[in-house]
PDB file of C-alpha atoms and ligand atoms in Angstrom:
ATOM      1  CA  UNK A  15       0.131   0.014   0.400  1.00  0.00           C
ATOM      2  CA  UNK A  16       1.275   3.524  -1.137  1.00  0.00           C
ATOM      3  CA  UNK A  17       0.349   6.221   1.389  1.00  0.00           C
ATOM      4  CA  UNK A  18      -0.127  10.128   0.219  1.00  0.00           C
ATOM      5  CA  UNK A  19       1.326  11.391   2.541  1.00  0.00           C
ATOM      6  CA  UNK A  20       3.370   9.882   6.283  1.00  0.00           C
ATOM      7  CA  UNK A  21       3.948  11.636   9.190  1.00  0.00           C
ATOM      8  CA  UNK A  22       7.064  10.768  12.167  1.00  0.00           C
ATOM      9  CA  UNK A  23       5.921  13.082  14.455  1.00  0.00           C
ATOM     10  CA  UNK A  24       3.945  13.334  18.529  1.00  0.00           C
ATOM     11  CA  UNK A  25       0.552  12.254  19.242  1.00  0.00           C
ATOM     12  CA  UNK A  26      -0.510  14.320  22.822  1.00  0.00           C
ATOM     13  CA  UNK A  27      -3.742  13.690  24.735  1.00  0.00           C
ATOM     14  CA  UNK A  28      -4.980  17.693  25.299  1.00  0.00           C
ATOM     15  CA  UNK A  29      -6.230  18.853  28.847  1.00  0.00           C
ATOM     16  CA  UNK A  30      -7.639  22.218  27.922  1.00  0.00           C
ATOM     17  CA  UNK A  31      -8.874  24.787  29.916  1.00  0.00           C
ATOM     18  CA  UNK A  32     -10.313  28.147  28.928  1.00  0.00           C
ATOM     19  CA  UNK A  33     -10.204  31.284  30.507  1.00  0.00           C
ATOM     20  CA  UNK A  34     -10.709  34.546  30.382  1.00  0.00           C
ATOM     21  CA  UNK A  35      -7.054  35.567  30.139  1.00  0.00           C
ATOM     22  CA  UNK A  36      -3.489  33.426  30.843  1.00  0.00           C
ATOM     23  CA  UNK A  37      -2.607  33.543  34.030  1.00  0.00           C
ATOM     24  CA  UNK A  38       1.029  35.320  35.877  1.00  0.00           C
ATOM     25  CA  UNK A  39       3.512  33.410  37.419  1.00  0.00           C
ATOM     26  CA  UNK A  40       2.197  32.444  40.836  1.00  0.00           C
ATOM     27  CA  UNK A  41      -1.181  33.626  40.620  1.00  0.00           C
ATOM     28  CA  UNK A  42      -4.900  30.979  39.933  1.00  0.00           C
ATOM     29  CA  UNK A  43      -7.505  32.443  37.980  1.00  0.00           C
ATOM     30  CA  UNK A  44     -11.069  30.290  37.770  1.00  0.00           C
ATOM     31  CA  UNK A  45     -11.668  29.236  33.943  1.00  0.00           C
ATOM     32  CA  UNK A  46     -15.019  28.361  32.956  1.00  0.00           C
ATOM     33  CA  UNK A  47     -14.374  25.252  30.692  1.00  0.00           C
ATOM     34  CA  UNK A  48     -12.199  22.290  30.852  1.00  0.00           C
ATOM     35  CA  UNK A  49     -12.232  19.806  27.638  1.00  0.00           C
ATOM     36  CA  UNK A  50     -10.164  16.510  26.880  1.00  0.00           C
ATOM     37  CA  UNK A  51      -8.824  16.228  22.973  1.00  0.00           C
ATOM     38  CA  UNK A  52      -6.385  14.410  20.467  1.00  0.00           C
ATOM     39  CA  UNK A  53      -3.594  16.584  19.742  1.00  0.00           C
ATOM     40  CA  UNK A  54       0.218  16.904  19.345  1.00  0.00           C
ATOM     41  CA  UNK A  55       1.802  17.919  16.154  1.00  0.00           C
ATOM     42  CA  UNK A  56       2.549  15.755  14.606  1.00  0.00           C
ATOM     43  CA  UNK A  57      -0.934  13.553  14.822  1.00  0.00           C
ATOM     44  CA  UNK A  58      -2.838  16.969  14.286  1.00  0.00           C
ATOM     45  CA  UNK A  59      -1.328  17.225  10.744  1.00  0.00           C
ATOM     46  CA  UNK A  60      -1.994  13.541   9.746  1.00  0.00           C
ATOM     47  CA  UNK A  61      -5.505  13.666  11.258  1.00  0.00           C
ATOM     48  CA  UNK A  62      -5.717  17.119   8.499  1.00  0.00           C
ATOM     49  CA  UNK A  63      -4.058  15.777   5.592  1.00  0.00           C
ATOM     50  CA  UNK A  64      -6.730  12.588   5.947  1.00  0.00           C
ATOM     51  CA  UNK A  65      -9.985  14.243   6.897  1.00  0.00           C
ATOM     52  CA  UNK A  66      -8.981  16.321   3.546  1.00  0.00           C
ATOM     53  CA  UNK A  67      -8.649  12.868   1.523  1.00  0.00           C
ATOM     54  CA  UNK A  68      -4.845  11.827   1.629  1.00  0.00           C
ATOM     55  CA  UNK A  69      -4.438   8.165   2.328  1.00  0.00           C
ATOM     56  CA  UNK A  70      -2.417   8.650   5.139  1.00  0.00           C
ATOM     57  CA  UNK A  71       0.076   6.436   7.864  1.00  0.00           C
ATOM     58  CA  UNK A  72       0.992   7.715  11.102  1.00  0.00           C
ATOM     59  CA  UNK A  73       3.857   6.205  12.476  1.00  0.00           C
ATOM     60  CA  UNK A  74       4.400   6.842  16.450  1.00  0.00           C
ATOM     61  CA  UNK A  75       4.581   5.705  20.038  1.00  0.00           C
ATOM     62  CA  UNK A  76       2.106   6.618  22.544  1.00  0.00           C
ATOM     63  CA  UNK A  77       1.645   4.232  25.664  1.00  0.00           C
ATOM     64  CA  UNK A  78      -0.016   1.221  26.776  1.00  0.00           C
ATOM     65  CA  UNK A  79      -2.839   2.797  29.108  1.00  0.00           C
ATOM     66  CA  UNK A  80      -6.711   4.824  28.462  1.00  0.00           C
ATOM     67  CA  UNK A  81      -4.891   7.720  26.503  1.00  0.00           C
ATOM     68  CA  UNK A  82      -2.981   5.650  24.114  1.00  0.00           C
ATOM     69  CA  UNK A  83      -5.353   2.884  23.319  1.00  0.00           C
ATOM     70  CA  UNK A  84      -8.155   5.683  22.444  1.00  0.00           C
ATOM     71  CA  UNK A  85      -5.424   7.529  20.332  1.00  0.00           C
ATOM     72  CA  UNK A  86      -5.577   4.435  17.964  1.00  0.00           C
ATOM     73  CA  UNK A  87      -9.406   4.201  18.474  1.00  0.00           C
ATOM     74  CA  UNK A  88      -9.260   8.181  17.023  1.00  0.00           C
ATOM     75  CA  UNK A  89      -6.117   7.011  13.937  1.00  0.00           C
ATOM     76  CA  UNK A  90      -9.038   4.819  12.964  1.00  0.00           C
ATOM     77  CA  UNK A  91     -12.258   6.763  13.157  1.00  0.00           C
ATOM     78  CA  UNK A  92     -10.302   9.126  10.456  1.00  0.00           C
ATOM     79  CA  UNK A  93      -9.315   6.300   8.528  1.00  0.00           C
ATOM     80  CA  UNK A  94      -5.791   6.667   9.270  1.00  0.00           C
ATOM     81  CA  UNK A  95      -3.287   3.438   8.887  1.00  0.00           C
ATOM     82  CA  UNK A  96      -2.488   1.926  12.966  1.00  0.00           C
ATOM     83  CA  UNK A  97       0.006  -0.595  11.139  1.00  0.00           C
ATOM     84  CA  UNK A  98       3.261   1.904  12.611  1.00  0.00           C
ATOM     85  CA  UNK A  99       1.550   3.317  15.768  1.00  0.00           C
ATOM     86  CA  UNK A 100       3.891   1.082  18.331  1.00  0.00           C
ATOM     87  CA  UNK A 101       2.693   0.915  22.717  1.00  0.00           C
ATOM     88  CA  UNK A 102       5.157   1.499  24.790  1.00  0.00           C
ATOM     89  CA  UNK A 103       4.594  -0.378  28.382  1.00  0.00           C
ATOM     90  CA  UNK A 104       7.715   1.576  29.872  1.00  0.00           C
ATOM     91  CA  UNK A 105       5.938   5.638  29.365  1.00  0.00           C
ATOM     92  CA  UNK A 106       2.911   7.109  29.422  1.00  0.00           C
ATOM     93  CA  UNK A 107       1.087   8.811  26.544  1.00  0.00           C
ATOM     94  CA  UNK A 108       2.359  12.538  25.833  1.00  0.00           C
ATOM     95  CA  UNK A 109       0.031  15.095  27.287  1.00  0.00           C
ATOM     96  CA  UNK A 110      -0.413  18.795  26.297  1.00  0.00           C
ATOM     97  CA  UNK A 111      -1.602  21.051  29.266  1.00  0.00           C
ATOM     98  CA  UNK A 112      -3.281  24.691  27.259  1.00  0.00           C
ATOM     99  CA  UNK A 113      -4.541  27.653  28.602  1.00  0.00           C
ATOM    100  CA  UNK A 114      -6.830  29.582  26.023  1.00  0.00           C
ATOM    101  CA  UNK A 115      -7.533  33.061  26.915  1.00  0.00           C
ATOM    102  CA  UNK A 116     -10.961  34.525  25.216  1.00  0.00           C
ATOM    103  CA  UNK A 117      -9.049  35.536  22.106  1.00  0.00           C
ATOM    104  CA  UNK A 118      -8.488  32.411  21.497  1.00  0.00           C
ATOM    105  CA  UNK A 119      -4.443  32.657  22.303  1.00  0.00           C
ATOM    106  CA  UNK A 120      -2.578  30.069  24.092  1.00  0.00           C
ATOM    107  CA  UNK A 121       0.049  29.141  26.324  1.00  0.00           C
ATOM    108  CA  UNK A 122       0.338  25.106  25.973  1.00  0.00           C
ATOM    109  CA  UNK A 123       3.638  22.738  28.155  1.00  0.00           C
ATOM    110  CA  UNK A 124       3.572  19.650  26.918  1.00  0.00           C
ATOM    111  CA  UNK A 125       5.054  16.006  28.806  1.00  0.00           C
ATOM    112  CA  UNK A 126       6.089  14.074  25.210  1.00  0.00           C
ATOM    113  CA  UNK A 127       6.715  10.651  27.322  1.00  0.00           C
ATOM    114  CA  UNK A 128       6.121   7.715  25.118  1.00  0.00           C
ATOM    115  CA  UNK A 129       7.194  10.312  22.150  1.00  0.00           C
ATOM    116  CA  UNK A 130      10.572   9.878  23.350  1.00  0.00           C
ATOM    117  CA  UNK A 131      10.288   6.445  22.801  1.00  0.00           C
ATOM    118  CA  UNK A 132       9.877   6.537  19.580  1.00  0.00           C
ATOM    119  CA  UNK A 133      13.206   5.794  17.294  1.00  0.00           C
ATOM    120  CA  UNK A 134      15.252   4.108  14.799  1.00  0.00           C
ATOM    121  CA  UNK A 135      13.853   0.423  15.113  1.00  0.00           C
ATOM    122  CA  UNK A 136      10.137   1.706  14.236  1.00  0.00           C
ATOM    123  CA  UNK A 137      11.638   3.328  11.337  1.00  0.00           C
ATOM    124  CA  UNK A 138      12.969   0.582   9.560  1.00  0.00           C
ATOM    125  CA  UNK A 139       9.879  -0.979  10.223  1.00  0.00           C
ATOM    126  CA  UNK A 140       8.384   1.761   8.752  1.00  0.00           C
ATOM    127  CA  UNK A 141      10.933   2.410   5.866  1.00  0.00           C
ATOM    128  CA  UNK A 142       9.453   0.125   3.276  1.00  0.00           C
ATOM    129  CA  UNK A 143       6.292   2.449   3.350  1.00  0.00           C
ATOM    130  CA  UNK A 144       8.161   6.198   3.811  1.00  0.00           C
ATOM    131  CA  UNK A 145      10.075   4.554   0.886  1.00  0.00           C
ATOM    132  CA  UNK A 146       6.892   4.792  -1.261  1.00  0.00           C
ATOM    133  CA  UNK A 147       4.981   7.648   0.146  1.00  0.00           C
ATOM    134  CA  UNK A 148       4.244  10.758  -2.003  1.00  0.00           C
ATOM    135  CA  UNK A 149       5.166  13.266   1.027  1.00  0.00           C
ATOM    136  CA  UNK A 150       6.899  12.906   4.375  1.00  0.00           C
ATOM    137  CA  UNK A 151       6.359  15.293   7.340  1.00  0.00           C
ATOM    138  CA  UNK A 152       8.031  15.818  10.741  1.00  0.00           C
ATOM    139  CA  UNK A 153       8.229  18.320  13.645  1.00  0.00           C
ATOM    140  CA  UNK A 154      10.279  17.951  16.631  1.00  0.00           C
ATOM    141  CA  UNK A 155       8.152  16.458  19.643  1.00  0.00           C
ATOM    142  CA  UNK A 156       9.528  13.516  19.023  1.00  0.00           C
ATOM    143  CA  UNK A 157      13.585  12.987  19.519  1.00  0.00           C
ATOM    144  CA  UNK A 158      14.940  15.030  16.567  1.00  0.00           C
ATOM    145  CA  UNK A 159      17.159  12.146  16.004  1.00  0.00           C
ATOM    146  CA  UNK A 160      14.426  10.336  14.684  1.00  0.00           C
ATOM    147  CA  UNK A 161      12.635  13.411  13.003  1.00  0.00           C
ATOM    148  CA  UNK A 162      16.250  13.390  10.698  1.00  0.00           C
ATOM    149  CA  UNK A 163      16.498  10.311  10.560  1.00  0.00           C
ATOM    150  CA  UNK A 164      13.081  10.182   8.530  1.00  0.00           C
ATOM    151  CA  UNK A 165      13.859  12.812   6.713  1.00  0.00           C
ATOM    152  CA  UNK A 166      16.897  11.589   5.292  1.00  0.00           C
ATOM    153  CA  UNK A 167      15.228   7.875   4.525  1.00  0.00           C
ATOM    154  CA  UNK A 168      12.518  10.429   2.614  1.00  0.00           C
ATOM    155  CA  UNK A 169      15.139  12.371   0.470  1.00  0.00           C
ATOM    156  CA  UNK A 170      17.185   9.972  -0.264  1.00  0.00           C
ATOM    157  CA  UNK A 171      14.409   8.081  -1.750  1.00  0.00           C
ATOM    158  CA  UNK A 172      12.796  11.417  -3.511  1.00  0.00           C
ATOM    159  CA  UNK A 173       9.384  11.641  -1.332  1.00  0.00           C
ATOM    160  CA  UNK A 174       8.652  15.053  -0.330  1.00  0.00           C
ATOM    161  CA  UNK A 175       9.327  16.394   2.650  1.00  0.00           C
ATOM    162  CA  UNK A 176       7.777  19.247   5.146  1.00  0.00           C
ATOM    163  CA  UNK A 177       9.870  19.819   8.699  1.00  0.00           C
ATOM    164  CA  UNK A 178       8.442  21.704  10.615  1.00  0.00           C
ATOM    165  CA  UNK A 179      10.528  22.934  13.258  1.00  0.00           C
ATOM    166  CA  UNK A 180       7.599  23.217  16.223  1.00  0.00           C
ATOM    167  CA  UNK A 181       7.971  23.167  19.107  1.00  0.00           C
ATOM    168  CA  UNK A 182      11.534  25.129  18.917  1.00  0.00           C
ATOM    169  CA  UNK A 183      14.127  24.014  19.759  1.00  0.00           C
ATOM    170  CA  UNK A 184      17.651  25.552  21.212  1.00  0.00           C
ATOM    171  CA  UNK A 185      20.429  24.696  18.178  1.00  0.00           C
ATOM    172  CA  UNK A 186      18.289  22.626  16.072  1.00  0.00           C
ATOM    173  CA  UNK A 187      21.102  20.425  13.559  1.00  0.00           C
ATOM    174  CA  UNK A 188      21.209  22.521  10.581  1.00  0.00           C
ATOM    175  CA  UNK A 189      20.699  18.884   8.677  1.00  0.00           C
ATOM    176  CA  UNK A 190      17.504  19.969   9.210  1.00  0.00           C
ATOM    177  CA  UNK A 191      17.665  23.192   6.309  1.00  0.00           C
ATOM    178  CA  UNK A 192      18.442  20.784   3.851  1.00  0.00           C
ATOM    179  CA  UNK A 193      16.206  18.149   4.060  1.00  0.00           C
ATOM    180  CA  UNK A 194      13.675  20.169   4.062  1.00  0.00           C
ATOM    181  CA  UNK A 195      11.917  20.322   0.175  1.00  0.00           C
ATOM    182  CA  UNK A 196       9.264  22.815   2.067  1.00  0.00           C
ATOM    183  CA  UNK A 197      10.200  24.279   6.249  1.00  0.00           C
ATOM    184  CA  UNK A 198       7.212  25.847   7.154  1.00  0.00           C
ATOM    185  CA  UNK A 199       7.430  27.665  10.741  1.00  0.00           C
ATOM    186  CA  UNK A 200       5.771  30.396  12.298  1.00  0.00           C
ATOM    187  CA  UNK A 201       7.000  34.101  13.181  1.00  0.00           C
ATOM    188  CA  UNK A 202       8.152  33.040  16.923  1.00  0.00           C
ATOM    189  CA  UNK A 203      10.140  29.585  15.855  1.00  0.00           C
ATOM    190  CA  UNK A 204      11.275  31.906  12.570  1.00  0.00           C
ATOM    191  CA  UNK A 205      12.738  34.505  15.072  1.00  0.00           C
ATOM    192  CA  UNK A 206      14.177  32.199  17.493  1.00  0.00           C
ATOM    193  CA  UNK A 207      15.768  30.236  14.180  1.00  0.00           C
ATOM    194  CA  UNK A 208      17.227  33.302  13.400  1.00  0.00           C
ATOM    195  CA  UNK A 209      17.915  35.805  16.114  1.00  0.00           C
ATOM    196  CA  UNK A 210      15.753  38.548  14.953  1.00  0.00           C
ATOM    197  CA  UNK A 211      12.601  40.054  14.925  1.00  0.00           C
ATOM    198  CA  UNK A 212       9.753  38.658  12.783  1.00  0.00           C
ATOM    199  CA  UNK A 213       6.547  41.419  13.592  1.00  0.00           C
ATOM    200  CA  UNK A 214       6.093  42.457  10.590  1.00  0.00           C
ATOM    201  CA  UNK A 215       6.091  41.562   6.602  1.00  0.00           C
ATOM    202  CA  UNK A 216       9.678  43.352   5.804  1.00  0.00           C
ATOM    203  CA  UNK A 217      10.974  41.192   8.818  1.00  0.00           C
ATOM    204  CA  UNK A 218       9.533  38.639   7.700  1.00  0.00           C
ATOM    205  CA  UNK A 219      11.175  38.249   4.503  1.00  0.00           C
ATOM    206  CA  UNK A 220      14.915  39.091   5.289  1.00  0.00           C
ATOM    207  CA  UNK A 221      14.223  35.900   7.803  1.00  0.00           C
ATOM    208  CA  UNK A 222      12.179  33.336   4.915  1.00  0.00           C
ATOM    209  CA  UNK A 223      15.962  34.517   2.484  1.00  0.00           C
ATOM    210  CA  UNK A 224      18.071  33.887   5.792  1.00  0.00           C
ATOM    211  CA  UNK A 225      15.887  30.211   6.288  1.00  0.00           C
ATOM    212  CA  UNK A 226      16.408  29.629   2.773  1.00  0.00           C
ATOM    213  CA  UNK A 227      20.315  30.026   2.618  1.00  0.00           C
ATOM    214  CA  UNK A 228      20.933  27.919   5.213  1.00  0.00           C
ATOM    215  CA  UNK A 229      19.884  25.047   2.191  1.00  0.00           C
ATOM    216  CA  UNK A 230      16.315  24.669   2.412  1.00  0.00           C
ATOM    217  CA  UNK A 231      14.480  24.255  -1.187  1.00  0.00           C
ATOM    218  CA  UNK A 232      11.901  26.639   0.593  1.00  0.00           C
ATOM    219  CA  UNK A 233      10.243  28.245   3.249  1.00  0.00           C
ATOM    220  CA  UNK A 234       7.074  28.936   4.363  1.00  0.00           C
ATOM    221  CA  UNK A 235       7.025  31.153   7.407  1.00  0.00           C
ATOM    222  CA  UNK A 236       3.401  31.462   8.275  1.00  0.00           C
ATOM    223  CA  UNK A 237       2.028  34.637  10.847  1.00  0.00           C
ATOM    224  CA  UNK A 238      -1.194  34.166  11.990  1.00  0.00           C
ATOM    225  CA  UNK A 239      -4.159  35.876  10.967  1.00  0.00           C
ATOM    226  CA  UNK A 240      -1.941  37.865   8.210  1.00  0.00           C
ATOM    227  CA  UNK A 241      -1.439  34.751   6.339  1.00  0.00           C
ATOM    228  CA  UNK A 242       1.866  33.096   5.496  1.00  0.00           C
ATOM    229  CA  UNK A 243       4.945  34.484   2.794  1.00  0.00           C
ATOM    230  CA  UNK A 244       6.507  31.807   0.798  1.00  0.00           C
ATOM    231  CA  UNK A 245      10.348  31.440  -0.809  1.00  0.00           C
ATOM    232  CA  UNK A 246      11.702  29.354  -3.213  1.00  0.00           C
ATOM    233  CA  UNK A 247      15.443  28.785  -3.161  1.00  0.00           C
ATOM    234  CA  UNK A 248      15.410  28.900  -7.570  1.00  0.00           C
ATOM    235  CA  UNK A 249      13.288  32.358  -7.161  1.00  0.00           C
ATOM    236  CA  UNK A 250      14.159  35.870  -5.791  1.00  0.00           C
ATOM    237  CA  UNK A 251      11.024  37.643  -4.903  1.00  0.00           C
ATOM    238  CA  UNK A 252       9.226  35.367  -2.166  1.00  0.00           C
ATOM    239  CA  UNK A 253       5.442  35.263  -2.620  1.00  0.00           C
ATOM    240  CA  UNK A 254       3.102  37.245   0.495  1.00  0.00           C
ATOM    241  CA  UNK A 255      -0.442  35.135   0.729  1.00  0.00           C
ATOM    242  CA  UNK A 256      -2.717  36.973   2.431  1.00  0.00           C
ATOM    243  CA  UNK A 257      -5.155  34.878   5.125  1.00  0.00           C
ATOM    244  CA  UNK A 258      -9.318  36.081   5.076  1.00  0.00           C
ATOM    245  CA  UNK A 259     -10.615  37.470   8.454  1.00  0.00           C
ATOM    246  CA  UNK A 260     -11.861  35.058  10.555  1.00  0.00           C
ATOM    247  CA  UNK A 261     -13.274  35.687  14.285  1.00  0.00           C
ATOM    248  CA  UNK A 262     -10.502  33.420  16.379  1.00  0.00           C
ATOM    249  CA  UNK A 263     -12.049  31.181  19.083  1.00  0.00           C
ATOM    250  CA  UNK A 264      -8.608  28.979  19.480  1.00  0.00           C
ATOM    251  CA  UNK A 265      -6.007  29.174  17.676  1.00  0.00           C
ATOM    252  CA  UNK A 266      -4.512  25.875  18.740  1.00  0.00           C
ATOM    253  CA  UNK A 267      -3.504  23.544  15.884  1.00  0.00           C
ATOM    254  CA  UNK A 268      -4.496  26.118  13.184  1.00  0.00           C
ATOM    255  CA  UNK A 269      -0.638  25.622  12.651  1.00  0.00           C
ATOM    256  CA  UNK A 270      -1.332  21.809  12.144  1.00  0.00           C
ATOM    257  CA  UNK A 271      -4.425  22.469   9.836  1.00  0.00           C
ATOM    258  CA  UNK A 272      -1.966  24.513   7.560  1.00  0.00           C
ATOM    259  CA  UNK A 273       0.212  22.260   7.685  1.00  0.00           C
ATOM    260  CA  UNK A 274      -1.295  19.101   7.265  1.00  0.00           C
ATOM    261  CA  UNK A 275      -3.601  20.559   4.104  1.00  0.00           C
ATOM    262  CA  UNK A 276      -0.020  21.636   2.773  1.00  0.00           C
ATOM    263  CA  UNK A 277       0.962  18.001   2.598  1.00  0.00           C
ATOM    264  CA  UNK A 278      -2.577  17.061   0.915  1.00  0.00           C
ATOM    265  CA  UNK A 279      -1.895  19.045  -1.650  1.00  0.00           C
ATOM    266  CA  UNK A 280       1.438  18.536  -2.139  1.00  0.00           C
ATOM    267  CA  UNK A 281       0.487  15.064  -2.666  1.00  0.00           C
ATOM    268  CA  UNK A 282      -2.506  14.983  -4.518  1.00  0.00           C
ATOM    269  CA  UNK A 283      -2.056  18.611  -6.785  1.00  0.00           C
ATOM    270  CA  UNK A 284       2.307  17.961  -7.257  1.00  0.00           C
ATOM    271  CA  UNK A 285       2.352  20.143 -10.084  1.00  0.00           C
ATOM    272  CA  UNK A 286       0.113  23.346  -8.877  1.00  0.00           C
ATOM    273  CA  UNK A 287       2.489  26.448  -7.573  1.00  0.00           C
ATOM    274  CA  UNK A 288       3.531  25.978  -3.741  1.00  0.00           C
ATOM    275  CA  UNK A 289       1.607  29.594  -3.174  1.00  0.00           C
ATOM    276  CA  UNK A 290      -1.118  28.238  -4.427  1.00  0.00           C
ATOM    277  CA  UNK A 291      -1.038  25.427  -1.928  1.00  0.00           C
ATOM    278  CA  UNK A 292      -0.118  27.640   0.354  1.00  0.00           C
ATOM    279  CA  UNK A 293      -3.523  30.064  -0.380  1.00  0.00           C
ATOM    280  CA  UNK A 294      -5.596  27.022   0.001  1.00  0.00           C
ATOM    281  CA  UNK A 295      -3.855  25.636   3.080  1.00  0.00           C
ATOM    282  CA  UNK A 296      -4.403  28.983   5.526  1.00  0.00           C
ATOM    283  CA  UNK A 297      -8.544  28.605   4.180  1.00  0.00           C
ATOM    284  CA  UNK A 298      -8.580  24.994   5.551  1.00  0.00           C
ATOM    285  CA  UNK A 299      -7.040  26.738   8.869  1.00  0.00           C
ATOM    286  CA  UNK A 300      -8.618  29.313   8.707  1.00  0.00           C
ATOM    287  CA  UNK A 301     -11.841  27.669   9.529  1.00  0.00           C
ATOM    288  CA  UNK A 302      -9.622  25.222  12.261  1.00  0.00           C
ATOM    289  CA  UNK A 303      -9.283  28.931  14.399  1.00  0.00           C
ATOM    290  CA  UNK A 304     -12.874  29.174  14.938  1.00  0.00           C
ATOM    291  CA  UNK A 305     -13.802  26.193  16.816  1.00  0.00           C
ATOM    292  CA  UNK A 306     -12.154  25.468  19.779  1.00  0.00           C
ATOM    293  CA  UNK A 307      -9.751  22.406  20.215  1.00  0.00           C
ATOM    294  CA  UNK A 308      -7.452  21.458  17.809  1.00  0.00           C
ATOM    295  CA  UNK A 309      -8.510  17.930  15.723  1.00  0.00           C
ATOM    296  CA  UNK A 310     -12.561  18.641  17.208  1.00  0.00           C
ATOM    297  CA  UNK A 311     -11.560  21.969  15.205  1.00  0.00           C
ATOM    298  CA  UNK A 312     -10.300  20.360  11.460  1.00  0.00           C
ATOM    299  CA  UNK A 313     -12.761  20.207   8.671  1.00  0.00           C
ATOM    300  CA  UNK A 314     -13.616  17.892   6.529  1.00  0.00           C
ATOM    301  CA  UNK A 315     -13.543  18.000   2.532  1.00  0.00           C
ATOM    302  CA  UNK A 316     -17.258  18.082   2.535  1.00  0.00           C
ATOM    303  CA  UNK A 317     -17.069  20.988   5.142  1.00  0.00           C
ATOM    304  CA  UNK A 318     -15.055  22.742   2.572  1.00  0.00           C
ATOM    305  CA  UNK A 319     -15.877  24.865  -0.979  1.00  0.00           C
ATOM    306  CA  UNK A 320     -15.110  22.556  -3.387  1.00  0.00           C
ATOM    307  CA  UNK A 321     -12.899  25.038  -5.286  1.00  0.00           C
ATOM    308  CA  UNK A 322     -10.216  24.615  -2.828  1.00  0.00           C
ATOM    309  CA  UNK A 323     -10.363  20.544  -4.440  1.00  0.00           C
TER     310      UNK A 323
HETATM  311  O1  RIB B  19       0.203  22.408  17.522  1.00  0.00           O
HETATM  312  C1  RIB B  19      -0.727  22.032  18.504  1.00  0.00           C
HETATM  313  C2  RIB B  19      -0.138  20.916  19.761  1.00  0.00           C
HETATM  314  O2  RIB B  19       0.350  21.415  19.733  1.00  0.00           O
HETATM  315  C3  RIB B  19      -1.618  20.896  20.650  1.00  0.00           C
HETATM  316  O3  RIB B  19      -2.748  19.658  20.103  1.00  0.00           O
HETATM  317  C4  RIB B  19      -0.719  20.148  21.499  1.00  0.00           C
HETATM  318  O4  RIB B  19      -0.930  18.742  21.895  1.00  0.00           O
HETATM  319  C5  RIB B  19       0.746  20.534  21.029  1.00  0.00           C
HETATM  320  O5  RIB B  19       1.341  19.866  21.026  1.00  0.00           O
HETATM  321 NA1   NA B  20      -9.659  25.667  16.785  1.00  0.00          NA
END
């Protein structure tokens, strides 16, 4: 079986509290709603690609616990292949404590748990599938060595790669740049990676050119409600792709919705210009910010305008 999109990455159980604002250090505040949801950047991206119609497989590790069992069922419910989903008996399923304020902004602490046990052994088992996939997607919620190895496997076999350097880690291995067909990050990650402010379009242009110079074939910097900027190594002019204005309820996972959609377009429309894919992915992610939670807010193909397909 050949997959359109394979994701080597994380699964987290999201423990979400909605509160009027984010608390300060040492402060306790009242929130108004609590819920548990399926999250983790890797799984979120995979689920979004699947909901748009991609044939997907997830390579990940959860715990042998209630959350892990539930997570595997969630993949099945969304039509994601689970043959490469492992269950560790010596670590818990990853968890993310999330607080969302009334402006739809969030803070997140993740405890990766079983995600950190995903390693070369699991990748070797998935290798035949990875080499036949159309697109491979990685992030930084599993061990960076695991992400590097997966990206190398893909690149050696001419499988298109999307790398999302999230959450940002200090001293990221520079090999990640040359392993990325599309290096996709948000403004905060771009700031950390380049060491300079990314607060407006002009600064985003400078940061994108700098990341390109480090060896990526293309770079996308997402700018939240402002859309994104697309940079290609063979073209000198970056393309600014504005987003439609929407009322944000919860932006958790919006970046993942964007990347999952991008992976879907790269697999299904390989000759479409990257800026066109980015513009469509913006539309998909724009739907996700209008509802609470990560995966709970990700649209299905049937919910979206036909011109996106
Ligand atoms: O990108 C959003 C995700 O980050 C959440 O679902 C949470 O699990 C964290 O990993
Ligand atoms: Na959302």
